[in-house]
Short mmCIF file of C-alpha atoms in Angstrom, two decimals:
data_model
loop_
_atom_site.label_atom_id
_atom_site.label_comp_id
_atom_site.label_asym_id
_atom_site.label_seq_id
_atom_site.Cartn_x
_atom_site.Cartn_y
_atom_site.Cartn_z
CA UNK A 1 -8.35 -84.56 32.12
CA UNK A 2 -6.70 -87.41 33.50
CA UNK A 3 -6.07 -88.27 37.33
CA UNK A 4 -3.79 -86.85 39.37
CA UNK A 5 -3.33 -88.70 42.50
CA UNK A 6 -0.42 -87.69 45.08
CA UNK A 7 1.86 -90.42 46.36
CA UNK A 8 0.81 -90.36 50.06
CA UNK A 9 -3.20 -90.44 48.67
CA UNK A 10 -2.61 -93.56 46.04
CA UNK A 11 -2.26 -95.68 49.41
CA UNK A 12 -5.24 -94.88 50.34
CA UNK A 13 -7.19 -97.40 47.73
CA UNK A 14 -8.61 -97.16 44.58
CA UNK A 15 -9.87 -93.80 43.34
CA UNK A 16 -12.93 -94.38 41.93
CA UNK A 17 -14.38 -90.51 40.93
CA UNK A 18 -12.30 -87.31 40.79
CA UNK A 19 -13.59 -84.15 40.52
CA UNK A 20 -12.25 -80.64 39.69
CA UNK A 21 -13.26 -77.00 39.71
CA UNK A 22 -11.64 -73.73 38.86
CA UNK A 23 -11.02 -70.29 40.88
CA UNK A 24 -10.13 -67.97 39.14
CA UNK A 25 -9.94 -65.44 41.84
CA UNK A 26 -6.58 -67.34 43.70
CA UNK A 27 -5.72 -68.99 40.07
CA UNK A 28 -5.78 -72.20 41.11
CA UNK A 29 -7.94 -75.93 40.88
CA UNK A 30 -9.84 -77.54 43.41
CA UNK A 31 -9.19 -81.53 42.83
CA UNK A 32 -11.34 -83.88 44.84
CA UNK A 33 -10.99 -87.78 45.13
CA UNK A 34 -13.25 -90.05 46.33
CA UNK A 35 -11.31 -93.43 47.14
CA UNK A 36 -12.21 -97.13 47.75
CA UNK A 37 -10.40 -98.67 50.83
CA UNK A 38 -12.01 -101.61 51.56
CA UNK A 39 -12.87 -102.79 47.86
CA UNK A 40 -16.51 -102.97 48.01
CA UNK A 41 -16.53 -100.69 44.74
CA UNK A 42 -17.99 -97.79 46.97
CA UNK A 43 -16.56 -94.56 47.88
CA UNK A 44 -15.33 -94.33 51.60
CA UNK A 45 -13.20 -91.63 51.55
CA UNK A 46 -12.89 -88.03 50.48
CA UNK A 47 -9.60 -86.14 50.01
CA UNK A 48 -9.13 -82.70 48.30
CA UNK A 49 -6.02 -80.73 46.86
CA UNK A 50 -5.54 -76.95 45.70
CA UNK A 51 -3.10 -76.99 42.75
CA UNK A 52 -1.87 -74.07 41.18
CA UNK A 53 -1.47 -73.71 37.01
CA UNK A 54 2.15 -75.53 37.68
CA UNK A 55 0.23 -78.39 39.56
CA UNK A 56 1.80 -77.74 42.56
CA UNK A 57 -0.07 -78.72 45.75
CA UNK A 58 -0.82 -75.36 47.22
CA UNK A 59 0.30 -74.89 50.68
CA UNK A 60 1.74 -78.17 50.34
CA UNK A 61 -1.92 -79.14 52.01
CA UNK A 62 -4.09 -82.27 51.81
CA UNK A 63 -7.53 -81.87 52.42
CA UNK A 64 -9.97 -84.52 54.32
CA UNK A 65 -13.69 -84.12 53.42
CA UNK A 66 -14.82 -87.44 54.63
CA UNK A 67 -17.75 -88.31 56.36
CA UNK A 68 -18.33 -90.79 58.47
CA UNK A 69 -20.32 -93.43 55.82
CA UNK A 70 -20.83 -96.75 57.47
CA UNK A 71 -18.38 -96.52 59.81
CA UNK A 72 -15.46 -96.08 57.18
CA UNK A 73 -14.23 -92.89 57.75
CA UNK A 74 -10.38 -92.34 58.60
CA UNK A 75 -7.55 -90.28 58.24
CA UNK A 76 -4.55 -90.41 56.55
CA UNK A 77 -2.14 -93.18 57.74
#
């Protein structure tokens, strides 16, 4: 598989792991991204996206999973 990364989330930094799971109950992928932003080589951020077999986002929905790790945390801007 090869990475997928939305326009609004490839300003976020560098994505440095992706991730992605099936459901076969709704037909659709979970795809998560961890991303640099502050080029330390560390993940900072956490984003996820449903996409259906078409690879359309579902819901047209971005989702934030991040944490706040060292102080690093954000949203999307």
């Amino acid at each position: 598989m090869f990475k997928i990364v939305p326009d609004i989330l490839s300003t976020q930094g560098k994505v440095l792991h992706h991730s992605t799971a099936w459901n076969s109950n709704r037909n659709e992928y979970l795809v998560a991204f961890d991303f640099d932003v502050d080029n330390d080589d560390l993940p900072d951020q956490l984003f996820a996206l449903r996409l259906d077999t078409s690879a359309k986002i579902v819901d047209e929905t971005i989702l934030n999973f991040t944490a706040n790790i060292n102080k690093k945390a954000g949203g999307l801007y």
